[in-house]
Coordinates of C-alpha atoms in Angstrom, one line a residue:
M1 CA 73.9 150.4 -92.5
D2 CA 70.2 151.3 -91.8
S3 CA 71.4 155.2 -91.3
T4 CA 72.8 154.6 -94.4
A5 CA 69.9 153.6 -96.5
Q6 CA 67.9 156.2 -94.9
T7 CA 70.2 158.8 -95.5
F8 CA 70.9 157.7 -99.1
Q9 CA 66.8 157.6 -99.5
Q10 CA 66.2 161.1 -97.8
R11 CA 68.7 162.7 -100.1
T12 CA 68.1 161.0 -103.6
L13 CA 64.3 160.4 -103.2
S14 CA 64.2 164.3 -103.4
V15 CA 65.7 164.4 -107.0
K16 CA 62.9 162.2 -108.3
L17 CA 64.6 160.8 -111.2
W18 CA 66.9 157.9 -112.0
P19 CA 69.9 157.9 -112.4
P20 CA 71.2 159.8 -109.1
N21 CA 74.0 162.5 -110.0
Q22 CA 77.7 161.9 -109.5
S23 CA 77.6 163.8 -106.2
T24 CA 74.9 161.5 -104.9
R25 CA 76.9 158.7 -105.6
L26 CA 79.9 159.8 -104.1
M27 CA 77.9 161.0 -101.0
L28 CA 76.6 157.3 -100.9
I29 CA 80.3 155.9 -101.0
E30 CA 81.4 158.3 -98.2
R31 CA 78.7 157.4 -96.1
M32 CA 79.2 153.6 -96.3
T33 CA 82.8 154.0 -95.9
K34 CA 82.1 155.6 -92.5
N35 CA 79.6 153.0 -91.6
L36 CA 82.2 150.4 -92.5
T37 CA 84.6 151.6 -90.3
T38 CA 82.3 152.2 -87.4
P39 CA 83.1 149.9 -84.3
S40 CA 80.2 147.2 -84.1
I41 CA 79.1 143.9 -82.9
I42 CA 79.5 142.5 -86.4
S43 CA 82.9 144.0 -86.8
R44 CA 84.0 142.8 -83.2
K45 CA 83.4 139.4 -84.2
Y46 CA 84.5 139.6 -87.9
G47 CA 87.4 141.9 -87.3
Q48 CA 87.4 145.9 -88.2
L49 CA 88.1 147.3 -91.7
S50 CA 90.8 149.9 -92.1
K51 CA 89.5 153.3 -94.0
E52 CA 91.7 152.6 -97.1
E53 CA 90.1 148.9 -97.3
A54 CA 86.6 150.2 -96.3
E55 CA 86.7 152.8 -99.0
E56 CA 87.7 150.3 -101.9
D57 CA 84.7 148.2 -100.5
A58 CA 82.4 151.2 -100.6
K59 CA 83.1 151.8 -104.2
Q60 CA 82.7 148.1 -105.5
I61 CA 79.2 147.9 -103.5
E62 CA 78.0 151.2 -104.7
E63 CA 79.0 150.3 -108.4
L64 CA 77.2 146.8 -107.6
A65 CA 74.2 148.2 -106.5
F66 CA 73.9 151.0 -109.4
D67 CA 74.1 148.1 -111.9
A68 CA 71.5 146.2 -109.9
A69 CA 69.0 149.6 -109.9
N70 CA 69.8 150.1 -113.4
Q71 CA 68.8 146.7 -114.6
H72 CA 65.8 147.2 -112.4
H73 CA 64.8 150.4 -114.0
Q74 CA 65.1 149.2 -117.6
K75 CA 63.2 146.3 -116.8
E76 CA 60.6 147.9 -114.9
P77 CA 60.7 151.6 -115.6
D78 CA 58.3 153.5 -113.6
G79 CA 58.6 157.3 -114.7
D80 CA 60.4 158.7 -111.7
G81 CA 62.8 155.9 -111.0
G82 CA 61.5 155.6 -107.3
S83 CA 61.5 151.9 -107.5
A84 CA 65.1 151.9 -108.9
V85 CA 66.2 154.1 -105.9
Q86 CA 64.8 151.6 -103.5
V87 CA 66.9 148.9 -105.2
Y88 CA 69.8 151.0 -105.0
A89 CA 69.4 151.5 -101.4
K90 CA 68.6 148.0 -100.6
E91 CA 71.3 146.3 -102.6
S92 CA 73.7 148.8 -100.9
S93 CA 72.7 147.9 -97.4
K94 CA 72.7 144.2 -98.2
L95 CA 76.2 144.2 -99.8
M96 CA 77.6 146.1 -96.8
L97 CA 76.3 143.4 -94.4
E98 CA 78.2 140.8 -96.6
V99 CA 81.3 142.8 -96.3
L100 CA 81.3 143.3 -92.6
K101 CA 80.4 139.5 -92.3
R102 CA 83.5 138.8 -94.4
G103 CA 85.7 141.0 -92.4
P104 CA 89.1 142.5 -93.7
I105 CA 91.4 140.8 -96.3
M106 CA 94.2 143.1 -96.4
K107 CA 97.5 141.0 -96.8
E108 CA 100.6 141.3 -94.8
D109 CA 102.3 143.9 -97.1
G110 CA 99.1 146.1 -96.3
N111 CA 98.0 146.0 -99.9
V112 CA 94.9 144.6 -101.9
T113 CA 94.0 145.1 -105.3
T114 CA 90.5 146.1 -106.4
A115 CA 89.7 142.8 -108.4
E116 CA 90.4 141.0 -105.1
I117 CA 87.9 143.4 -103.0
A118 CA 85.3 143.2 -106.3
S119 CA 85.9 139.3 -105.9
S120 CA 85.4 139.1 -102.1
I121 CA 81.9 141.1 -102.3
R122 CA 80.2 139.2 -105.0
T123 CA 81.6 135.9 -106.2
D124 CA 78.5 134.4 -107.4
V125 CA 77.7 137.2 -110.3
F126 CA 79.5 136.9 -113.5
D127 CA 78.6 140.1 -115.5
I128 CA 79.9 141.5 -118.9
S129 CA 77.2 143.9 -119.6
A130 CA 79.1 147.2 -118.3
G131 CA 80.3 149.5 -120.7
R132 CA 79.6 150.1 -124.5
R133 CA 77.3 148.3 -126.1
A134 CA 79.2 146.4 -129.0
F135 CA 80.2 143.4 -131.3
I136 CA 82.5 140.8 -129.4
S137 CA 85.2 138.9 -131.0
A138 CA 86.4 135.5 -130.4
E139 CA 89.7 137.2 -128.9
E140 CA 87.6 139.2 -126.7
A141 CA 85.4 136.5 -125.5
Q142 CA 88.4 134.5 -124.7
D143 CA 89.5 137.1 -122.4
L144 CA 86.1 138.5 -121.1
L145 CA 85.0 135.0 -120.0
R146 CA 88.2 133.8 -118.7
P147 CA 87.1 134.0 -115.0
L148 CA 84.4 131.3 -115.7
K149 CA 87.2 128.9 -116.8
E150 CA 89.1 129.0 -113.5
L151 CA 88.6 125.9 -111.1
G152 CA 86.7 126.3 -107.9
N153 CA 84.7 129.5 -109.2
R154 CA 81.3 130.1 -107.7
Y155 CA 79.5 131.6 -110.3
T156 CA 75.7 130.9 -110.3
K157 CA 74.5 133.9 -112.2
I158 CA 75.7 135.0 -115.9
C159 CA 74.9 138.1 -117.7
F160 CA 76.0 138.3 -121.2
S161 CA 73.7 141.6 -122.0
N162 CA 74.8 144.0 -123.9
R163 CA 77.4 142.5 -125.8
S164 CA 76.7 141.0 -129.3
F165 CA 78.0 137.6 -130.0
G166 CA 78.6 136.3 -133.6
L167 CA 79.7 132.7 -134.4
D168 CA 83.2 132.9 -133.5
A169 CA 82.5 134.2 -130.1
A170 CA 79.6 132.2 -129.7
A171 CA 81.9 129.2 -130.2
V172 CA 84.2 130.3 -127.4
A173 CA 81.5 130.6 -125.0
E174 CA 80.1 127.3 -125.8
Q175 CA 82.7 125.2 -124.2
I176 CA 83.0 127.4 -121.4
L177 CA 79.2 127.4 -120.9
L178 CA 79.4 123.5 -120.9
S179 CA 81.7 123.4 -118.0
V180 CA 79.7 125.7 -115.7
K181 CA 76.1 125.0 -116.5
D182 CA 75.7 122.5 -113.8
Q183 CA 76.2 125.2 -111.3
L184 CA 74.2 128.2 -112.9
T185 CA 71.0 129.3 -111.6
E186 CA 70.4 132.7 -113.4
V187 CA 71.1 133.4 -116.9
D188 CA 70.8 136.7 -118.8
L189 CA 70.8 136.7 -122.5
S190 CA 69.2 139.7 -123.2
D191 CA 70.2 141.9 -125.9
F192 CA 73.3 139.5 -127.0
V193 CA 73.1 139.2 -130.6
A194 CA 72.1 142.7 -131.8
G195 CA 72.9 143.7 -135.4
R196 CA 73.7 140.6 -136.4
P197 CA 72.0 139.0 -139.5
E198 CA 69.0 136.8 -138.7
P199 CA 70.6 133.7 -139.9
E200 CA 73.7 134.0 -137.9
A201 CA 71.7 135.4 -134.9
L202 CA 69.5 132.1 -134.9
E203 CA 72.9 129.8 -135.1
V204 CA 74.1 131.6 -132.2
M205 CA 70.9 131.3 -130.0
N206 CA 70.9 127.6 -131.1
I207 CA 74.6 127.3 -129.8
F208 CA 73.8 128.7 -126.6
S209 CA 70.7 126.9 -126.0
T210 CA 72.5 123.7 -126.9
A211 CA 75.5 124.5 -124.6
L212 CA 73.0 125.4 -121.4
E213 CA 70.5 122.5 -122.2
G214 CA 69.9 120.9 -118.8
C215 CA 71.2 123.5 -116.5
N216 CA 68.6 124.0 -113.5
L217 CA 67.7 127.7 -113.9
R218 CA 65.6 129.7 -111.4
C219 CA 65.7 132.8 -113.7
L220 CA 66.0 133.1 -117.6
N221 CA 66.2 136.5 -119.4
L222 CA 65.9 136.1 -123.1
S223 CA 64.8 139.8 -123.7
N224 CA 65.6 142.2 -126.4
N225 CA 66.6 139.8 -129.0
A226 CA 63.8 140.3 -131.3
L227 CA 63.1 136.5 -131.3
G228 CA 59.8 135.9 -133.1
E229 CA 58.8 132.4 -133.3
K230 CA 62.1 131.3 -134.9
G231 CA 64.1 132.8 -132.1
V232 CA 61.6 131.0 -129.8
R233 CA 62.4 127.9 -131.1
A234 CA 66.2 128.2 -131.5
F235 CA 66.1 128.4 -128.0
G236 CA 64.2 125.2 -127.8
A237 CA 66.6 122.8 -126.3
L238 CA 67.2 125.2 -123.2
L239 CA 63.3 125.7 -122.7
K240 CA 62.5 122.3 -122.8
S241 CA 64.9 121.4 -120.2
Q242 CA 63.8 123.9 -117.5
N243 CA 61.4 122.5 -114.9
N244 CA 62.3 124.7 -112.2
L245 CA 62.0 128.0 -113.6
E246 CA 60.6 130.9 -111.2
E247 CA 61.4 133.8 -113.6
L248 CA 61.1 134.0 -117.3
Y249 CA 61.7 137.5 -119.3
L250 CA 60.7 137.7 -123.0
I251 CA 60.3 141.6 -123.0
N252 CA 60.6 143.4 -126.6
D253 CA 61.2 140.2 -128.4
G254 CA 58.6 140.1 -131.3
I255 CA 56.2 137.7 -129.5
S256 CA 53.5 137.1 -132.0
E257 CA 50.7 134.7 -131.9
E258 CA 53.2 132.0 -133.3
A259 CA 55.8 132.9 -130.9
A260 CA 53.5 132.7 -128.0
R261 CA 52.2 129.3 -129.0
A262 CA 55.8 128.3 -129.0
V263 CA 56.7 129.1 -125.8
C264 CA 53.6 127.6 -124.2
E265 CA 54.6 124.4 -125.8
L266 CA 58.3 124.5 -125.1
V267 CA 58.5 125.4 -121.4
P268 CA 57.6 121.9 -119.7
S269 CA 56.6 123.2 -116.4
T270 CA 55.4 126.2 -114.7
E271 CA 54.7 125.0 -111.4
K272 CA 57.2 127.2 -109.6
L273 CA 56.8 130.3 -112.0
K274 CA 56.7 133.5 -110.1
V275 CA 57.7 136.2 -112.7
L276 CA 56.5 136.2 -116.4
Q277 CA 56.9 139.4 -118.3
F278 CA 56.2 139.9 -122.0
H279 CA 56.1 143.6 -122.3
N280 CA 56.3 145.4 -125.9
N281 CA 55.3 142.6 -128.1
M282 CA 53.1 142.1 -131.0
T283 CA 51.0 139.5 -129.3
G284 CA 47.6 140.3 -130.4
D285 CA 44.5 138.3 -129.5
E286 CA 45.3 135.2 -130.4
G287 CA 48.9 135.2 -128.9
A288 CA 47.0 136.1 -125.7
V289 CA 45.2 133.2 -125.7
A290 CA 48.2 131.2 -125.8
I291 CA 49.9 133.2 -123.0
A292 CA 46.5 132.5 -121.0
E293 CA 46.9 129.0 -121.4
F294 CA 50.6 129.4 -119.9
V295 CA 49.3 131.6 -117.3
K296 CA 46.6 129.1 -116.3
R297 CA 49.6 126.4 -115.6
S298 CA 51.2 129.3 -113.2
A299 CA 49.3 129.2 -110.0
M300 CA 52.2 130.6 -108.3
L301 CA 52.5 133.7 -110.4
E302 CA 53.3 136.7 -108.4
D303 CA 54.4 139.4 -111.0
F304 CA 52.6 139.3 -114.7
R305 CA 53.5 141.8 -116.9
C306 CA 51.5 142.0 -120.6
S307 CA 52.0 145.4 -121.3
S308 CA 52.1 146.9 -124.9
T309 CA 51.0 144.0 -126.3
R310 CA 48.4 144.7 -129.0
I311 CA 45.9 142.7 -126.8
G312 CA 42.2 143.7 -127.9
L313 CA 38.8 142.6 -126.2
D314 CA 39.0 138.6 -126.7
G315 CA 42.7 138.4 -125.8
G316 CA 41.9 140.5 -122.8
V317 CA 38.9 138.4 -121.6
A318 CA 40.9 135.0 -122.1
L319 CA 44.1 136.6 -120.0
A320 CA 41.4 137.9 -117.3
E321 CA 40.1 134.4 -117.0
A322 CA 43.4 132.6 -116.8
L323 CA 44.5 135.1 -114.2
G324 CA 41.9 134.1 -111.8
T325 CA 43.7 131.0 -110.8
C326 CA 46.7 133.2 -109.9
T327 CA 45.8 133.9 -106.1
H328 CA 49.3 134.8 -105.2
L329 CA 49.6 137.7 -107.5
R330 CA 51.4 140.7 -106.2
K331 CA 52.1 142.9 -109.1
L332 CA 49.7 142.9 -112.4
D333 CA 51.0 145.4 -115.4
L334 CA 48.4 145.1 -118.5
R335 CA 49.2 148.7 -119.7
D336 CA 48.8 149.8 -123.0
N337 CA 46.5 147.3 -124.7
M338 CA 43.1 147.5 -126.3
F339 CA 40.9 145.5 -123.7
G340 CA 37.8 147.7 -124.0
V341 CA 34.9 147.7 -121.6
E342 CA 34.1 144.0 -121.8
A343 CA 37.6 143.1 -120.9
G344 CA 38.0 145.5 -118.0
V345 CA 34.7 143.9 -116.6
A346 CA 35.9 140.5 -117.2
L347 CA 39.1 141.3 -115.1
S348 CA 37.2 142.8 -112.5
K349 CA 36.0 139.4 -111.7
A350 CA 39.4 137.8 -111.2
L351 CA 40.7 140.9 -108.8
F352 CA 38.5 139.5 -106.1
S353 CA 41.2 136.5 -105.9
F354 CA 44.3 138.9 -105.2
A355 CA 44.3 139.1 -101.9
D356 CA 48.1 139.9 -101.8
L357 CA 48.2 142.6 -104.9
T358 CA 50.4 145.5 -104.0
E359 CA 50.8 147.1 -107.6
V360 CA 48.2 147.1 -110.6
Y361 CA 49.0 149.2 -113.5
L362 CA 45.7 149.4 -115.9
S363 CA 46.4 152.5 -117.9
Y364 CA 45.4 153.1 -121.5
L365 CA 43.0 149.9 -121.6
N366 CA 40.0 152.0 -123.2
L367 CA 38.0 150.9 -119.9
E368 CA 35.6 153.9 -119.8
D369 CA 33.3 154.5 -117.0
E370 CA 31.7 150.9 -117.0
G371 CA 34.9 149.2 -116.6
A372 CA 36.6 151.4 -114.4
E373 CA 33.6 151.3 -112.0
A374 CA 33.8 147.5 -112.2
L375 CA 37.4 147.4 -111.4
A376 CA 37.2 149.9 -108.8
D377 CA 34.4 148.0 -107.0
A378 CA 36.1 144.9 -107.3
L379 CA 39.8 146.5 -105.8
K380 CA 37.7 147.8 -103.2
E381 CA 36.8 144.3 -101.8
S382 CA 40.2 142.8 -102.2
A383 CA 44.1 144.0 -102.2
P384 CA 43.9 145.3 -98.6
S385 CA 47.7 146.3 -99.0
L386 CA 47.8 148.2 -102.5
E387 CA 50.4 150.2 -102.8
V388 CA 50.1 151.5 -106.6
L389 CA 47.1 152.2 -108.6
D390 CA 47.4 153.4 -112.3
M391 CA 44.5 153.9 -114.4
A392 CA 45.7 156.5 -116.5
G393 CA 44.3 157.4 -120.0
N394 CA 40.9 155.1 -119.8
D395 CA 38.5 157.7 -120.9
F396 CA 36.3 157.8 -117.6
T397 CA 34.6 160.7 -116.0
A398 CA 33.3 161.9 -112.8
K399 CA 30.6 159.1 -112.7
A400 CA 33.5 156.5 -112.1
A401 CA 35.1 158.8 -109.5
S402 CA 31.9 157.7 -107.5
S403 CA 33.3 154.1 -107.2
L404 CA 37.1 155.1 -107.6
A405 CA 36.8 157.1 -104.5
P406 CA 35.5 154.6 -101.9
C407 CA 38.2 152.3 -103.3
I408 CA 41.1 154.6 -103.1
A409 CA 39.9 155.8 -99.3
A410 CA 40.2 152.2 -98.5
K411 CA 43.6 151.4 -99.6
Q412 CA 45.7 153.0 -96.9
F413 CA 48.8 152.0 -98.3
L414 CA 48.8 153.6 -101.3
S415 CA 52.0 155.2 -102.3
K416 CA 51.3 156.3 -105.7
L417 CA 48.1 157.1 -107.6
N418 CA 47.8 157.8 -111.5
L419 CA 44.4 158.8 -112.7
A420 CA 45.8 161.3 -115.3
E421 CA 44.6 161.7 -119.2
N422 CA 40.9 160.9 -117.9
E423 CA 37.7 163.5 -117.8
L424 CA 37.1 163.7 -114.0
K425 CA 36.6 167.4 -114.1
D426 CA 36.2 169.2 -110.7
E427 CA 33.7 167.0 -109.6
G428 CA 35.5 163.7 -110.1
A429 CA 38.7 165.5 -108.5
I430 CA 37.1 166.6 -105.6
L431 CA 35.6 163.2 -104.8
I432 CA 39.3 161.9 -105.1
A433 CA 40.8 164.6 -103.2
K434 CA 38.4 163.9 -100.3
A435 CA 39.3 160.4 -100.4
I436 CA 42.8 160.8 -100.1
E437 CA 42.7 163.7 -97.4
G438 CA 42.4 161.4 -94.5
G439 CA 45.1 159.0 -93.5
H440 CA 47.2 157.6 -96.4
G441 CA 50.7 158.3 -94.7
Q442 CA 52.7 156.6 -97.1
L443 CA 51.2 158.3 -100.3
N444 CA 53.9 160.2 -102.0
E445 CA 52.5 160.7 -105.7
V446 CA 49.7 161.8 -107.0
D447 CA 49.1 162.3 -110.6
L448 CA 45.7 163.8 -112.0
G449 CA 47.2 165.8 -115.0
T450 CA 44.9 166.4 -118.2
N451 CA 41.6 165.7 -116.6
Q452 CA 39.8 169.1 -117.5
I453 CA 40.4 170.1 -113.6
R454 CA 39.6 173.7 -112.8
R455 CA 40.2 176.0 -109.8
A456 CA 38.2 174.2 -107.0
G457 CA 39.4 170.7 -108.2
A458 CA 43.2 171.5 -108.3
R459 CA 42.9 173.3 -104.7
L460 CA 41.2 170.8 -103.0
L461 CA 43.6 168.3 -104.3
A462 CA 46.6 170.4 -103.1
Q463 CA 45.1 170.5 -99.8
A464 CA 44.5 167.0 -99.7
V465 CA 48.2 166.1 -100.0
V466 CA 50.3 169.0 -98.6
L467 CA 50.9 168.0 -95.4
K468 CA 51.3 164.2 -96.0
P469 CA 54.8 163.2 -94.6
G470 CA 57.3 162.4 -97.0
F471 CA 55.2 163.4 -100.1
K472 CA 57.0 164.0 -103.4
L473 CA 54.8 164.9 -106.4
L474 CA 51.4 166.2 -107.3
N475 CA 51.0 166.6 -111.1
I476 CA 47.9 168.6 -112.3
N477 CA 49.1 169.6 -115.4
G478 CA 47.3 169.8 -118.6
N479 CA 44.2 171.1 -116.9
F480 CA 42.0 174.0 -117.0
I481 CA 42.9 175.9 -113.7
S482 CA 42.5 179.8 -113.8
D483 CA 45.5 182.3 -113.1
E484 CA 44.0 182.8 -109.6
G485 CA 43.8 179.2 -109.0
I486 CA 47.4 178.7 -110.2
D487 CA 48.3 181.3 -107.4
E488 CA 46.5 179.7 -105.0
V489 CA 47.8 176.1 -105.5
K490 CA 51.3 177.6 -105.5
D491 CA 50.8 179.4 -102.7
I492 CA 49.9 176.2 -100.7
F493 CA 53.3 174.9 -101.6
K494 CA 55.3 177.4 -101.3
N495 CA 57.4 175.7 -98.4
L496 CA 58.0 172.7 -100.4
P497 CA 59.8 173.3 -103.8
G498 CA 59.5 170.7 -106.2
V499 CA 56.7 168.9 -104.9
L500 CA 54.2 170.5 -107.1
G501 CA 54.9 169.5 -110.7
P502 CA 55.0 171.9 -113.7
L503 CA 51.9 173.6 -115.0
D504 CA 53.1 174.8 -118.2
E505 CA 50.7 173.0 -120.0
N506 CA 47.8 174.3 -118.1
D507 CA 44.9 176.2 -120.3
P508 CA 43.1 178.7 -118.1
E509 CA 40.4 179.3 -121.0
G510 CA 39.7 175.4 -121.3
E511 CA 39.4 175.8 -124.9
D512 CA 38.2 172.5 -125.7
L513 CA 35.0 173.0 -123.5
D514 CA 32.0 174.6 -125.2
Y515 CA 30.9 178.3 -124.8
E516 CA 28.3 177.7 -122.4
E517 CA 30.8 175.8 -119.8
K518 CA 33.2 178.7 -119.9
E519 CA 30.5 181.3 -119.1
D520 CA 29.3 179.2 -116.2
D521 CA 32.8 178.3 -114.7
E522 CA 32.8 180.8 -111.6
D523 CA 29.2 179.8 -110.8
N524 CA 30.2 176.1 -111.0
E525 CA 33.1 176.4 -108.6
D526 CA 30.9 178.2 -106.2
E527 CA 28.3 175.4 -106.5
L528 CA 31.0 173.0 -105.8
E529 CA 32.2 174.8 -103.0
S530 CA 28.8 174.7 -101.3
K531 CA 28.3 171.0 -102.1
L532 CA 31.8 170.2 -100.3
K533 CA 30.0 170.8 -97.1
G534 CA 27.7 167.9 -97.8
L535 CA 30.1 165.5 -98.7
D536 CA 29.6 162.1 -97.0
I537 CA 32.8 160.1 -97.1
K538 CA 32.7 156.6 -95.4
H539 CA 34.9 153.6 -96.5
D540 CA 31.6 151.3 -96.9
E541 CA 29.6 153.6 -99.0
Q542 CA 29.6 155.3 -102.3
F543 CA 30.9 158.8 -102.5
R544 CA 28.2 161.1 -103.6
L545 CA 28.2 164.9 -104.0
K546 CA 24.9 165.5 -102.2

């Protein structure tokens, strides 16, 4: 099984994109079939699968793993889809182990149906989200939801996403949900009223909420439903009855100031909450204050996402102060808000509490030099196992690199570094290059695109990453690299096709620099080269060009 996951990752990660192509998916099925039919300690204990049954199992495993990874990618898009690939491989391995421990289920006549295979692999998940996004009639609901009516079913997770329920279909679902709600631990009602008029959608939400009231959920997903305050309150009965929630998703739900206050008011207990996601809403500063109150009550929070929510300075400071109580935080995503310098400084004070932080996304927050420096200094002293650092689009310069570089040098578990769309220029790029050249064996992606970098900085960045095992992508597009510099960088990566990103937006002339900077370009590069000889890099000191 381990070799399956490794083979899959080696063959798929090179694509750098999710979803994988059909040939990759077929390759995984073939590999899993071979592993399922290979004699092992487990198969000797539980029975050996035939090739025919193993092939059907492998097809079902791949489909389930693909769906899980796809849902992960939709919830947490990361650009190249690398995290979805990891979910795909991990889920495949886990399901293979389940099948091996289950053993063969072939009947005496030698036949077994695909449905029986699927049921034997995953009997706890009921999911109707596959296929075309469409309205669902009462008759279709009766047919689709029939398995939930079967006596003795073991479904603990239901997913009704991607199907739009009207009043008739909701009435059918209501009776069925009442019969199974006591066994449910995970409910996904994301995107389940799409295209319905508001009065009908609110009534449908109320029907589902009442039917599920009192169930003891671990995870609730209400994303992509344009809830607003009315929608949040339509789910009031369900929300009020939840005392053990560990995950709550309210992504793309029109969570305004009033809606955020309603969420804070209706959810009675957040003591066990580990995941809270509010991505792509219209929350604003006042809404952020309400969310901050919610966060203060969530001391066990591990994954907090409040990105693209129109939060400015006041809301950013309120959130930063609230996050200081979340000492178990592993993943923090505040991208694409309007925090500004003061909110960035406030957040830096909270970062000292995050010893377990592995991923931090702080791009497009208007941090500038002062905010970026404060955050980098704080991260240097915390988060020893940091894997992802994203601070793109914050308008900081080479001045901030003097703080960023020692922070980055100290983070030896980094796999992804994104500092794109800033103003680092060659001086800052060289500091970053020197910070990552030693160690950093897990680093596989670096993005310093659109930073006014020229030949010297580009060359040093390329040399810093080219020999790292498993390195996948260096993006230095959108810079001011000369034609000679482009040739040098391409030559460095000549034996690693696909690792150097495109350079189609590079501008050798550096048109937005003033005339004097263009005139002195070659002299500046020579000066930078000489300064490299005196570059002193230590983890416990500031990085300086002497």
